[in-house]
């Protein structure tokens, strides 16, 4: 029996001979139903039309996406770590090339996911690599394919491995989580942010939204909470959700500067023709 996958968000549903009638993640105001109506596919069909897109990001970090892009189009990130590799976020595709590549790097101990838009085929990934899945408990209602490998965690931080810490920032989703990797960017620290902290087109900046496709902003208190929860952590680089969406340097300042700009827009509005820097 296939586990059907939503064409628009990539979420997988429990094994069934019948397509689910709808996708709860896409019916939420943060997403949308595809313009052709709700459609589902399967991993088998995805393997026929997608291929793995694997790119080294920096020493100890690999990006894994698909070509052409599918659903929301994010790529996962694999952190190589002595105590067990960590997969950050997930994608719908899982094929032989990905399994061979990830196995050659030592497999996966833990899969941690920023928020429900990237839950995708996490259960198939966890089974393939005998991994556990760490999701924030505040988003439990969005798990579309329950499985015994899913561990729900509570609170605002969880150290997965020394120097690899999940931080629950909230915002986009109540359980919205980022990953702080202390050894990243040559020991200056990297933040793997999914779209909880969104790296934007001008990659010196980030932004924050309740919904990106529907342009629903966050409140000022949410944005302040995000900044204050990151305050104790150092990071020089932010890896957003897609290939190339990276704040390459000075990322902590970029975050703080971006939050200030956002709060100014919410509270005072923009005046004049534009700002520099
Ligand atoms: Zn969906
Ligand atoms: Zn999202």
PDB file of C-alpha atoms and ligand atoms in Angstrom:
ATOM      1  CA  UNK A   1       0.000   0.000   0.000  1.00  0.00           C
ATOM      2  CA  UNK A   2       1.360   3.416  -0.854  1.00  0.00           C
ATOM      3  CA  UNK A   3       1.727   6.302   1.566  1.00  0.00           C
ATOM      4  CA  UNK A   4       0.208   9.142  -0.471  1.00  0.00           C
ATOM      5  CA  UNK A   5       2.093  12.449  -0.672  1.00  0.00           C
ATOM      6  CA  UNK A   6       0.453  15.858  -1.089  1.00  0.00           C
ATOM      7  CA  UNK A   7       1.606  17.501  -4.325  1.00  0.00           C
ATOM      8  CA  UNK A   8       1.559  21.010  -2.879  1.00  0.00           C
ATOM      9  CA  UNK A   9       3.284  20.659   0.513  1.00  0.00           C
ATOM     10  CA  UNK A  10       4.951  17.234   0.152  1.00  0.00           C
ATOM     11  CA  UNK A  11       3.444  15.797   3.368  1.00  0.00           C
ATOM     12  CA  UNK A  12       3.030  12.045   3.473  1.00  0.00           C
ATOM     13  CA  UNK A  13      -0.115  10.281   4.738  1.00  0.00           C
ATOM     14  CA  UNK A  14      -0.521   6.794   6.312  1.00  0.00           C
ATOM     15  CA  UNK A  15      -0.383   3.683   4.106  1.00  0.00           C
ATOM     16  CA  UNK A  16      -3.686   3.340   2.285  1.00  0.00           C
ATOM     17  CA  UNK A  17      -5.130   2.082  -0.971  1.00  0.00           C
ATOM     18  CA  UNK A  18      -7.115   5.311  -1.212  1.00  0.00           C
ATOM     19  CA  UNK A  19      -5.927   8.876  -1.564  1.00  0.00           C
ATOM     20  CA  UNK A  20      -6.701  11.009   1.479  1.00  0.00           C
ATOM     21  CA  UNK A  21      -9.593  13.320   0.641  1.00  0.00           C
ATOM     22  CA  UNK A  22      -7.687  16.425   1.689  1.00  0.00           C
ATOM     23  CA  UNK A  23      -4.427  17.717   3.176  1.00  0.00           C
ATOM     24  CA  UNK A  24      -4.771  19.362   6.596  1.00  0.00           C
ATOM     25  CA  UNK A  25      -1.468  21.245   6.166  1.00  0.00           C
ATOM     26  CA  UNK A  26      -2.594  22.792   2.866  1.00  0.00           C
ATOM     27  CA  UNK A  27      -6.049  23.656   4.188  1.00  0.00           C
ATOM     28  CA  UNK A  28      -4.439  25.746   6.936  1.00  0.00           C
ATOM     29  CA  UNK A  29      -4.259  29.507   6.248  1.00  0.00           C
ATOM     30  CA  UNK A  30      -0.456  29.326   6.116  1.00  0.00           C
ATOM     31  CA  UNK A  31      -0.552  27.147   2.976  1.00  0.00           C
ATOM     32  CA  UNK A  32      -2.937  26.769   0.047  1.00  0.00           C
ATOM     33  CA  UNK A  33      -4.547  24.104  -2.082  1.00  0.00           C
ATOM     34  CA  UNK A  34      -2.895  23.737  -5.496  1.00  0.00           C
ATOM     35  CA  UNK A  35      -4.641  25.607  -8.306  1.00  0.00           C
ATOM     36  CA  UNK A  36      -5.514  22.305 -10.004  1.00  0.00           C
ATOM     37  CA  UNK A  37      -7.272  21.161  -6.818  1.00  0.00           C
ATOM     38  CA  UNK A  38      -5.963  18.815  -4.149  1.00  0.00           C
ATOM     39  CA  UNK A  39      -3.672  16.212  -5.728  1.00  0.00           C
ATOM     40  CA  UNK A  40      -1.575  13.390  -4.356  1.00  0.00           C
ATOM     41  CA  UNK A  41       1.333  11.369  -5.621  1.00  0.00           C
ATOM     42  CA  UNK A  42       3.481   8.537  -4.233  1.00  0.00           C
ATOM     43  CA  UNK A  43       7.171   8.067  -3.547  1.00  0.00           C
ATOM     44  CA  UNK A  44       7.310   5.546  -6.388  1.00  0.00           C
ATOM     45  CA  UNK A  45       5.992   8.107  -8.858  1.00  0.00           C
ATOM     46  CA  UNK A  46       8.323  10.795  -7.504  1.00  0.00           C
ATOM     47  CA  UNK A  47      11.310   8.513  -8.121  1.00  0.00           C
ATOM     48  CA  UNK A  48      10.344   8.388 -11.795  1.00  0.00           C
ATOM     49  CA  UNK A  49      10.311  12.136 -12.289  1.00  0.00           C
ATOM     50  CA  UNK A  50      12.781  13.536  -9.742  1.00  0.00           C
ATOM     51  CA  UNK A  51      16.431  12.930  -9.138  1.00  0.00           C
ATOM     52  CA  UNK A  52      18.540  13.712  -6.101  1.00  0.00           C
ATOM     53  CA  UNK A  53      20.300  17.086  -5.996  1.00  0.00           C
ATOM     54  CA  UNK A  54      23.182  16.798  -3.535  1.00  0.00           C
ATOM     55  CA  UNK A  55      25.551  19.690  -2.851  1.00  0.00           C
ATOM     56  CA  UNK A  56      28.284  20.064  -0.244  1.00  0.00           C
ATOM     57  CA  UNK A  57      27.683  23.267   1.706  1.00  0.00           C
ATOM     58  CA  UNK A  58      30.796  23.428   3.889  1.00  0.00           C
ATOM     59  CA  UNK A  59      32.951  20.834   5.690  1.00  0.00           C
ATOM     60  CA  UNK A  60      30.608  18.563   7.650  1.00  0.00           C
ATOM     61  CA  UNK A  61      27.429  19.820   5.986  1.00  0.00           C
ATOM     62  CA  UNK A  62      25.659  18.467   2.898  1.00  0.00           C
ATOM     63  CA  UNK A  63      22.475  19.738   1.241  1.00  0.00           C
ATOM     64  CA  UNK A  64      20.010  17.192  -0.166  1.00  0.00           C
ATOM     65  CA  UNK A  65      17.224  18.356  -2.443  1.00  0.00           C
ATOM     66  CA  UNK A  66      15.554  17.180  -5.621  1.00  0.00           C
ATOM     67  CA  UNK A  67      15.727  18.233  -9.257  1.00  0.00           C
ATOM     68  CA  UNK A  68      13.353  19.485 -10.510  1.00  0.00           C
ATOM     69  CA  UNK A  69      12.103  20.949  -7.277  1.00  0.00           C
ATOM     70  CA  UNK A  70       8.959  19.430  -5.748  1.00  0.00           C
ATOM     71  CA  UNK A  71       6.201  20.981  -3.595  1.00  0.00           C
ATOM     72  CA  UNK A  72       7.727  23.755  -1.424  1.00  0.00           C
ATOM     73  CA  UNK A  73      11.161  23.050  -2.875  1.00  0.00           C
ATOM     74  CA  UNK A  74      13.295  23.045   0.269  1.00  0.00           C
ATOM     75  CA  UNK A  75      16.461  20.998   0.679  1.00  0.00           C
ATOM     76  CA  UNK A  76      17.430  19.020   3.756  1.00  0.00           C
ATOM     77  CA  UNK A  77      20.824  19.464   5.462  1.00  0.00           C
ATOM     78  CA  UNK A  78      22.928  16.626   6.840  1.00  0.00           C
ATOM     79  CA  UNK A  79      25.336  17.488   9.657  1.00  0.00           C
ATOM     80  CA  UNK A  80      28.166  15.008  10.074  1.00  0.00           C
ATOM     81  CA  UNK A  81      28.768  14.511  13.750  1.00  0.00           C
ATOM     82  CA  UNK A  82      30.930  12.038  15.712  1.00  0.00           C
ATOM     83  CA  UNK A  83      28.122  11.021  18.046  1.00  0.00           C
ATOM     84  CA  UNK A  84      25.618  10.477  15.218  1.00  0.00           C
ATOM     85  CA  UNK A  85      24.656  12.443  12.126  1.00  0.00           C
ATOM     86  CA  UNK A  86      21.711  14.823  12.254  1.00  0.00           C
ATOM     87  CA  UNK A  87      19.370  15.442   9.336  1.00  0.00           C
ATOM     88  CA  UNK A  88      17.863  18.920   9.497  1.00  0.00           C
ATOM     89  CA  UNK A  89      14.500  19.235   7.774  1.00  0.00           C
ATOM     90  CA  UNK A  90      13.420  16.679   5.210  1.00  0.00           C
ATOM     91  CA  UNK A  91      12.210  16.268   1.624  1.00  0.00           C
ATOM     92  CA  UNK A  92       9.618  14.053  -0.042  1.00  0.00           C
ATOM     93  CA  UNK A  93      12.077  12.233  -2.302  1.00  0.00           C
ATOM     94  CA  UNK A  94      14.115   9.319  -0.999  1.00  0.00           C
ATOM     95  CA  UNK A  95      15.884   7.254  -3.657  1.00  0.00           C
ATOM     96  CA  UNK A  96      18.858   4.911  -4.069  1.00  0.00           C
ATOM     97  CA  UNK A  97      21.273   7.743  -4.776  1.00  0.00           C
ATOM     98  CA  UNK A  98      20.309   9.527  -1.548  1.00  0.00           C
ATOM     99  CA  UNK A  99      20.460   6.325   0.498  1.00  0.00           C
ATOM    100  CA  UNK A 100      23.911   5.485  -0.852  1.00  0.00           C
ATOM    101  CA  UNK A 101      25.236   8.990  -0.333  1.00  0.00           C
ATOM    102  CA  UNK A 102      23.898   9.392   3.203  1.00  0.00           C
ATOM    103  CA  UNK A 103      25.099   5.895   4.123  1.00  0.00           C
ATOM    104  CA  UNK A 104      28.583   6.752   2.865  1.00  0.00           C
ATOM    105  CA  UNK A 105      28.630   9.667   5.340  1.00  0.00           C
ATOM    106  CA  UNK A 106      27.592   7.429   8.248  1.00  0.00           C
ATOM    107  CA  UNK A 107      23.789   7.398   7.996  1.00  0.00           C
ATOM    108  CA  UNK A 108      21.434   9.361  10.243  1.00  0.00           C
ATOM    109  CA  UNK A 109      20.962   9.157  14.022  1.00  0.00           C
ATOM    110  CA  UNK A 110      18.373  11.903  14.434  1.00  0.00           C
ATOM    111  CA  UNK A 111      16.020  13.711  12.076  1.00  0.00           C
ATOM    112  CA  UNK A 112      14.981  17.135  13.420  1.00  0.00           C
ATOM    113  CA  UNK A 113      12.464  19.271  11.539  1.00  0.00           C
ATOM    114  CA  UNK A 114      11.759  22.972  11.828  1.00  0.00           C
ATOM    115  CA  UNK A 115       7.987  22.842  11.286  1.00  0.00           C
ATOM    116  CA  UNK A 116       5.185  20.863   9.590  1.00  0.00           C
ATOM    117  CA  UNK A 117       5.803  22.217   6.053  1.00  0.00           C
ATOM    118  CA  UNK A 118       8.960  20.063   5.976  1.00  0.00           C
ATOM    119  CA  UNK A 119       7.678  16.890   7.644  1.00  0.00           C
ATOM    120  CA  UNK A 120       7.350  15.408   4.122  1.00  0.00           C
ATOM    121  CA  UNK A 121       8.568  11.762   3.924  1.00  0.00           C
ATOM    122  CA  UNK A 122      10.252  11.841   7.354  1.00  0.00           C
ATOM    123  CA  UNK A 123       8.860   8.431   8.324  1.00  0.00           C
ATOM    124  CA  UNK A 124      10.328   6.718   5.258  1.00  0.00           C
ATOM    125  CA  UNK A 125      13.656   8.458   5.893  1.00  0.00           C
ATOM    126  CA  UNK A 126      13.622   7.370   9.554  1.00  0.00           C
ATOM    127  CA  UNK A 127      12.887   3.756   8.606  1.00  0.00           C
ATOM    128  CA  UNK A 128      15.580   3.705   5.913  1.00  0.00           C
ATOM    129  CA  UNK A 129      18.283   4.911   8.299  1.00  0.00           C
ATOM    130  CA  UNK A 130      16.936   3.525  11.582  1.00  0.00           C
ATOM    131  CA  UNK A 131      16.745   7.086  12.911  1.00  0.00           C
ATOM    132  CA  UNK A 132      14.566   8.809  15.480  1.00  0.00           C
ATOM    133  CA  UNK A 133      12.547  11.901  14.574  1.00  0.00           C
ATOM    134  CA  UNK A 134      12.457  14.918  16.921  1.00  0.00           C
ATOM    135  CA  UNK A 135       9.475  17.235  16.492  1.00  0.00           C
ATOM    136  CA  UNK A 136       8.254  19.965  18.772  1.00  0.00           C
ATOM    137  CA  UNK A 137       5.173  18.883  20.726  1.00  0.00           C
ATOM    138  CA  UNK A 138       3.371  22.179  20.070  1.00  0.00           C
ATOM    139  CA  UNK A 139       2.929  21.083  16.434  1.00  0.00           C
ATOM    140  CA  UNK A 140       1.723  17.546  17.146  1.00  0.00           C
ATOM    141  CA  UNK A 141      -1.659  18.224  15.528  1.00  0.00           C
ATOM    142  CA  UNK A 142       0.054  18.618  12.137  1.00  0.00           C
ATOM    143  CA  UNK A 143       1.682  15.177  12.040  1.00  0.00           C
ATOM    144  CA  UNK A 144      -0.036  13.598   9.031  1.00  0.00           C
ATOM    145  CA  UNK A 145       1.674  10.202   9.267  1.00  0.00           C
ATOM    146  CA  UNK A 146       2.081   9.132  12.914  1.00  0.00           C
ATOM    147  CA  UNK A 147       4.889   6.657  13.641  1.00  0.00           C
ATOM    148  CA  UNK A 148       6.598   5.122  16.655  1.00  0.00           C
ATOM    149  CA  UNK A 149       9.901   6.720  15.605  1.00  0.00           C
ATOM    150  CA  UNK A 150       8.546  10.218  16.286  1.00  0.00           C
ATOM    151  CA  UNK A 151       9.664  11.721  19.606  1.00  0.00           C
ATOM    152  CA  UNK A 152       7.876  14.908  20.632  1.00  0.00           C
ATOM    153  CA  UNK A 153       9.897  17.324  22.732  1.00  0.00           C
ATOM    154  CA  UNK A 154       8.678  20.169  24.926  1.00  0.00           C
ATOM    155  CA  UNK A 155      10.221  23.389  26.151  1.00  0.00           C
ATOM    156  CA  UNK A 156      12.388  25.935  24.343  1.00  0.00           C
ATOM    157  CA  UNK A 157      15.675  24.103  23.827  1.00  0.00           C
ATOM    158  CA  UNK A 158      16.979  20.599  23.364  1.00  0.00           C
ATOM    159  CA  UNK A 159      20.625  19.616  22.961  1.00  0.00           C
ATOM    160  CA  UNK A 160      20.642  16.720  20.479  1.00  0.00           C
ATOM    161  CA  UNK A 161      24.402  16.259  20.581  1.00  0.00           C
ATOM    162  CA  UNK A 162      27.161  18.396  22.064  1.00  0.00           C
ATOM    163  CA  UNK A 163      27.091  21.639  20.067  1.00  0.00           C
ATOM    164  CA  UNK A 164      23.916  20.725  18.165  1.00  0.00           C
ATOM    165  CA  UNK A 165      20.932  22.377  19.825  1.00  0.00           C
ATOM    166  CA  UNK A 166      17.308  22.757  18.827  1.00  0.00           C
ATOM    167  CA  UNK A 167      15.784  26.115  19.757  1.00  0.00           C
ATOM    168  CA  UNK A 168      12.075  26.602  19.651  1.00  0.00           C
ATOM    169  CA  UNK A 169      11.423  30.131  18.435  1.00  0.00           C
ATOM    170  CA  UNK A 170       7.710  29.868  17.596  1.00  0.00           C
ATOM    171  CA  UNK A 171       6.467  32.483  15.127  1.00  0.00           C
ATOM    172  CA  UNK A 172       5.567  30.816  11.798  1.00  0.00           C
ATOM    173  CA  UNK A 173       4.340  27.771  13.809  1.00  0.00           C
ATOM    174  CA  UNK A 174       3.851  27.414  17.571  1.00  0.00           C
ATOM    175  CA  UNK A 175       6.586  24.771  17.613  1.00  0.00           C
ATOM    176  CA  UNK A 176       8.774  26.558  15.042  1.00  0.00           C
ATOM    177  CA  UNK A 177      12.329  25.372  15.667  1.00  0.00           C
ATOM    178  CA  UNK A 178      15.824  26.238  14.428  1.00  0.00           C
ATOM    179  CA  UNK A 179      19.064  24.330  14.891  1.00  0.00           C
ATOM    180  CA  UNK A 180      22.213  25.913  16.301  1.00  0.00           C
ATOM    181  CA  UNK A 181      25.408  24.185  15.140  1.00  0.00           C
ATOM    182  CA  UNK A 182      28.309  25.478  17.190  1.00  0.00           C
ATOM    183  CA  UNK A 183      31.041  23.952  14.994  1.00  0.00           C
ATOM    184  CA  UNK A 184      29.550  25.349  11.784  1.00  0.00           C
ATOM    185  CA  UNK A 185      31.278  28.020   9.694  1.00  0.00           C
ATOM    186  CA  UNK A 186      34.736  27.073  11.029  1.00  0.00           C
ATOM    187  CA  UNK A 187      33.664  27.168  14.639  1.00  0.00           C
ATOM    188  CA  UNK A 188      31.995  30.573  14.468  1.00  0.00           C
ATOM    189  CA  UNK A 189      28.595  28.906  14.531  1.00  0.00           C
ATOM    190  CA  UNK A 190      25.798  28.366  12.022  1.00  0.00           C
ATOM    191  CA  UNK A 191      22.048  28.599  12.349  1.00  0.00           C
ATOM    192  CA  UNK A 192      19.936  26.188  10.304  1.00  0.00           C
ATOM    193  CA  UNK A 193      16.660  28.042  10.179  1.00  0.00           C
ATOM    194  CA  UNK A 194      14.177  26.413   7.788  1.00  0.00           C
ATOM    195  CA  UNK A 195      11.731  29.231   7.216  1.00  0.00           C
ATOM    196  CA  UNK A 196      11.280  30.074  10.884  1.00  0.00           C
ATOM    197  CA  UNK A 197      13.932  32.707  10.171  1.00  0.00           C
ATOM    198  CA  UNK A 198      13.628  33.255   6.417  1.00  0.00           C
ATOM    199  CA  UNK A 199      16.701  34.201   4.392  1.00  0.00           C
ATOM    200  CA  UNK A 200      15.331  36.621   1.770  1.00  0.00           C
ATOM    201  CA  UNK A 201      16.464  37.565  -1.762  1.00  0.00           C
ATOM    202  CA  UNK A 202      18.845  40.237  -0.470  1.00  0.00           C
ATOM    203  CA  UNK A 203      20.902  37.712   1.425  1.00  0.00           C
ATOM    204  CA  UNK A 204      22.212  40.240   3.922  1.00  0.00           C
ATOM    205  CA  UNK A 205      18.757  40.141   5.468  1.00  0.00           C
ATOM    206  CA  UNK A 206      16.159  37.753   6.885  1.00  0.00           C
ATOM    207  CA  UNK A 207      12.440  38.054   7.531  1.00  0.00           C
ATOM    208  CA  UNK A 208       9.618  36.422   9.437  1.00  0.00           C
ATOM    209  CA  UNK A 209       6.066  35.509   8.466  1.00  0.00           C
ATOM    210  CA  UNK A 210       3.118  33.547   9.692  1.00  0.00           C
ATOM    211  CA  UNK A 211       2.436  32.664   6.050  1.00  0.00           C
ATOM    212  CA  UNK A 212       4.907  33.182   3.198  1.00  0.00           C
ATOM    213  CA  UNK A 213       2.637  32.237   0.258  1.00  0.00           C
ATOM    214  CA  UNK A 214      -0.253  34.291   1.667  1.00  0.00           C
ATOM    215  CA  UNK A 215       1.896  37.115   3.102  1.00  0.00           C
ATOM    216  CA  UNK A 216       0.548  37.121   6.650  1.00  0.00           C
ATOM    217  CA  UNK A 217       3.074  38.859   8.890  1.00  0.00           C
ATOM    218  CA  UNK A 218       4.068  38.012  12.454  1.00  0.00           C
ATOM    219  CA  UNK A 219       3.291  40.219  15.416  1.00  0.00           C
ATOM    220  CA  UNK A 220       5.976  42.387  16.985  1.00  0.00           C
ATOM    221  CA  UNK A 221       5.914  40.257  20.139  1.00  0.00           C
ATOM    222  CA  UNK A 222       6.645  37.119  18.070  1.00  0.00           C
ATOM    223  CA  UNK A 223       9.597  38.817  16.374  1.00  0.00           C
ATOM    224  CA  UNK A 224      10.957  40.048  19.703  1.00  0.00           C
ATOM    225  CA  UNK A 225      10.688  36.529  21.099  1.00  0.00           C
ATOM    226  CA  UNK A 226      12.677  35.116  18.167  1.00  0.00           C
ATOM    227  CA  UNK A 227      15.494  37.607  18.687  1.00  0.00           C
ATOM    228  CA  UNK A 228      15.610  37.164  22.444  1.00  0.00           C
ATOM    229  CA  UNK A 229      15.734  33.351  22.242  1.00  0.00           C
ATOM    230  CA  UNK A 230      18.686  33.569  19.842  1.00  0.00           C
ATOM    231  CA  UNK A 231      20.465  36.196  21.915  1.00  0.00           C
ATOM    232  CA  UNK A 232      22.698  33.732  23.872  1.00  0.00           C
ATOM    233  CA  UNK A 233      23.881  31.976  20.680  1.00  0.00           C
ATOM    234  CA  UNK A 234      26.690  32.972  18.342  1.00  0.00           C
ATOM    235  CA  UNK A 235      26.445  32.281  14.630  1.00  0.00           C
ATOM    236  CA  UNK A 236      28.212  33.743  11.630  1.00  0.00           C
ATOM    237  CA  UNK A 237      26.052  32.077   8.980  1.00  0.00           C
ATOM    238  CA  UNK A 238      22.361  31.271   8.498  1.00  0.00           C
ATOM    239  CA  UNK A 239      21.251  28.452   6.219  1.00  0.00           C
ATOM    240  CA  UNK A 240      17.652  29.091   5.146  1.00  0.00           C
ATOM    241  CA  UNK A 241      15.317  26.526   3.626  1.00  0.00           C
ATOM    242  CA  UNK A 242      16.504  26.423  -0.007  1.00  0.00           C
ATOM    243  CA  UNK A 243      19.795  25.996  -1.837  1.00  0.00           C
ATOM    244  CA  UNK A 244      21.478  29.381  -2.031  1.00  0.00           C
ATOM    245  CA  UNK A 245      19.324  31.005   0.633  1.00  0.00           C
ATOM    246  CA  UNK A 246      22.250  31.608   2.934  1.00  0.00           C
ATOM    247  CA  UNK A 247      23.422  34.613   4.919  1.00  0.00           C
ATOM    248  CA  UNK A 248      27.098  33.840   4.342  1.00  0.00           C
ATOM    249  CA  UNK A 249      28.661  36.069   6.991  1.00  0.00           C
ATOM    250  CA  UNK A 250      27.867  38.379   9.888  1.00  0.00           C
ATOM    251  CA  UNK A 251      24.569  36.559  10.301  1.00  0.00           C
ATOM    252  CA  UNK A 252      23.858  37.410  13.929  1.00  0.00           C
ATOM    253  CA  UNK A 253      23.980  41.101  13.060  1.00  0.00           C
ATOM    254  CA  UNK A 254      21.847  40.446   9.988  1.00  0.00           C
ATOM    255  CA  UNK A 255      19.201  38.856  12.192  1.00  0.00           C
ATOM    256  CA  UNK A 256      19.155  41.733  14.666  1.00  0.00           C
ATOM    257  CA  UNK A 257      19.198  44.389  11.950  1.00  0.00           C
ATOM    258  CA  UNK A 258      16.377  42.611  10.105  1.00  0.00           C
ATOM    259  CA  UNK A 259      14.238  42.340  13.222  1.00  0.00           C
ATOM    260  CA  UNK A 260      14.698  46.051  13.890  1.00  0.00           C
ATOM    261  CA  UNK A 261      13.628  46.886  10.334  1.00  0.00           C
ATOM    262  CA  UNK A 262      10.606  44.607  10.621  1.00  0.00           C
ATOM    263  CA  UNK A 263       9.494  46.087  13.922  1.00  0.00           C
ATOM    264  CA  UNK A 264       9.948  49.603  12.555  1.00  0.00           C
ATOM    265  CA  UNK A 265       7.714  48.735   9.592  1.00  0.00           C
ATOM    266  CA  UNK A 266       5.030  47.264  11.855  1.00  0.00           C
ATOM    267  CA  UNK A 267       5.044  49.985  14.409  1.00  0.00           C
ATOM    268  CA  UNK A 268       5.898  53.144  12.517  1.00  0.00           C
ATOM    269  CA  UNK A 269       5.590  52.306   8.841  1.00  0.00           C
ATOM    270  CA  UNK A 270       8.186  53.259   6.244  1.00  0.00           C
ATOM    271  CA  UNK A 271       8.654  56.851   5.268  1.00  0.00           C
ATOM    272  CA  UNK A 272      10.571  58.284   2.337  1.00  0.00           C
ATOM    273  CA  UNK A 273      12.019  56.505  -0.657  1.00  0.00           C
ATOM    274  CA  UNK A 274      14.147  53.862   0.966  1.00  0.00           C
ATOM    275  CA  UNK A 275      16.973  53.183   3.324  1.00  0.00           C
ATOM    276  CA  UNK A 276      20.597  52.285   2.883  1.00  0.00           C
ATOM    277  CA  UNK A 277      22.278  49.212   4.328  1.00  0.00           C
TER     278      UNK A 277
HETATM  279 ZN1  LIG B   1      -0.465  19.512   1.560  1.00  0.00          ZN
HETATM  280 ZN1  LIG B   2       6.758  27.032   6.328  1.00  0.00          ZN
END
